[in-house]
Phi, psi and omega in degrees: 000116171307171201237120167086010175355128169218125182269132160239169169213150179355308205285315159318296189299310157349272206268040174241322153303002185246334218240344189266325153339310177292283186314297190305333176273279186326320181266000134290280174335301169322301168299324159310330167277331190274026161281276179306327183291308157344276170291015151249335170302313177304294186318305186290327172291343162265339170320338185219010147032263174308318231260344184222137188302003175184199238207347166315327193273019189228005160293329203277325175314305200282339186287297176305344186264339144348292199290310190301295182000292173284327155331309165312278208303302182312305181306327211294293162306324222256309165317314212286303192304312143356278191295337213230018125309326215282299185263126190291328197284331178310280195318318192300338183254019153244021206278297188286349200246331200270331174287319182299331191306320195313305174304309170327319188315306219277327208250343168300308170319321217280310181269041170235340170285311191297327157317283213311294188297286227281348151318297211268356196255339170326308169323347209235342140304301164318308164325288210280344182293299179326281207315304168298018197237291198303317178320276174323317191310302187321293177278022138226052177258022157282313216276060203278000166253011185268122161286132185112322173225358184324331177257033226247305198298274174336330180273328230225311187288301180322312182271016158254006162281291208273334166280005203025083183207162177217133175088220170247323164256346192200168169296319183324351296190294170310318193299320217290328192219151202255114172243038155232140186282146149326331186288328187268010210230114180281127194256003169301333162328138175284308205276347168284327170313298208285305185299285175338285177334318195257000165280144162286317159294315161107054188272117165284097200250158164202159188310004212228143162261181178285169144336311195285340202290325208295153176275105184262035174289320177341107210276310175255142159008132175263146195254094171220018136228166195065038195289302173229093190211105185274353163280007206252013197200107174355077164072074179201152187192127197269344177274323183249305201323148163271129160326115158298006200245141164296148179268339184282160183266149149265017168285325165293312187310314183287320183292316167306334208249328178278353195281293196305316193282319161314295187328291165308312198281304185309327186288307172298329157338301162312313196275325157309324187282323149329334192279298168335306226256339199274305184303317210255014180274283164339298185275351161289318167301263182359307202289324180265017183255336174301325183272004200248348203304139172297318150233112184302339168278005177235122176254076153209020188251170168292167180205126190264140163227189191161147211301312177249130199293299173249179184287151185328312182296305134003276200290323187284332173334274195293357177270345184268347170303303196288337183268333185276345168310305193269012165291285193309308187286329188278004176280330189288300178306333228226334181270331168310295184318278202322292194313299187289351184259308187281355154258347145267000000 
């Protein structure tokens, strides 16, 4: 029993050959947007770079634009076939061709959903990538004279301006680490002397963020040294006043904002893969309503088509039949070799 039966007739396969055609061109657009999404996604992720600990977050960009790529090309084909079901004489030399095509159809489909999932499941790597990216970012934004990182500071002020956020989980982030070069630091100085010293390392750290952490919604002067030393600063007090630096970290900040685009793209993802599998449904019907015709010289006679020749169960049967079959035959074939290799 076929899965899904449908009786055509002339007028039916038409316009069902018009329609999945119309569809098969839309789902080129599709692939042309899971394209675009890729190289933009790609795009935004080198913009920051430095900034995430390895070359792993630019697998989902390279995937996506792989799959819109093969999206193009597969609809393309499936309209041309599409089109040229209208005419039977057309039709007979995409005939031999069209079940690997389908299959291929099935296993593509099958990897555009795991791209869709791997939208939303991404996120949870990108954490930990930010956080080791953003850190190291941190200890060389002093180092404005190291070839190789010179651009680590401009890179590091430019995102927490435009993501408004400061350090990595917090501003506090900074105290943690001496981010002014040595070069700008009098060490002939008691408090420079006094800082250093008193570190193990032999760091300067204070209490201050860069320029870039301040808000400049902030009704007063931004306040980003000497943060928390309520004598160095008018009628402050650091513990209750609100802070004038941003508060957000930017590893939340980066996350939120590359997570929400995953988020997005992958949902379009979904919705191309639902498009994909409706087309390749449509042309398994065409394909099995052409073959079924009751008299094959009048392509106006009737026909039945359907997703499956037999029922689900059916169909797996003989697909684990044909494999252990073609198991058994390259075992054969391999034992033949073996025989002929030991008489000569």
């Amino acid at each position: 029993m076929a899965l899904m039966l449908v009786k055509f007739d002339m007028k039916k396969r038409v316009k069902l050959a018009q329609t999945i055609w119309f569809l098969y061109w839309f789902a080129v657009m599709a692939g042309v947007l899971v394209f675009s999404m890729g190289l933009f996604f790609k795009i935004e992720l080198r913009k920051r770079s430095e900034l995430m600990d390895n070359n792993e977050s630019h697998l989902l960009p390279n995937v996506l634009i792989l799959m819109g790529l093969i999206a193009c090309g597969v609809n393309a084909f499936g309209g041309k076939v599409c089109y040229d079901s209208l005419d039977p004489s057309k039709f007979i030399k995409w005939k031999p061709m069209l079940k690997p095509f389908l299959m291929f159809c099935v296993g593509f489909n099958g990897l555009l959903f795991v791209t869709a999932l791997l939208c939303f499941v991404m996120r949870i790597p990108l954490q930990f990538t930010l956080a080791e990216g953003l850190k190291n970012g941190m200890k060389f934004y002093k180092d404005t004279d190291t070839p190789g990182r010179c651009y680590m500071k401009r890179t590091l002020d430019l995102m927490q301006m435009e993501f408004r956020c400061c350090g990595n989980n917090h501003y506090r982030d900074w105290f943690e680490i001496q981010w002014v070069s040595n070069r700008y630091l009098d060490f002939s100085a008691k408090e420079v002397k006094d800082r250093i010293g008193s570190n193990v390392d032999g760091q300067y750290l204070m209490d201050g963020v860069p320029f870039s952490c301040c808000n400049p919604s902030s009704p007063r002067p931004c306040i980003q040294g000497q943060m928390t030393n309520n004598t160095a600063h008018y009628s402050y007090d650091h513990y209750t006043e609100e802070l004038n630096v941003w508060k957000r970290g930017c590893r939340e900040a980066m996350v939120s904002y590359y997570g929400g685009l995953m988020n997005t793209i992958g949902a379009l993802v979904l919705l191309v893969t639902m498009l994909e599998i409706a087309v390749t449904i449509g042309l398994q019907y065409i394909n099995s309503s052409l073959s079924s015709l009751v008299n094959p010289e009048d392509p106006e006679s009737e026909s039945e088509g359907w997703i499956l020749e037999k029922t689900v169960g059916e169909t797996f049967t003989d697909i684990m039949t044909n494999m252990k079959a073609m198991s058994k035959g390259g075992k054969v074939e391999e034992e033949a070799e073996a025989g002929v290799a030991t008489v000569s």
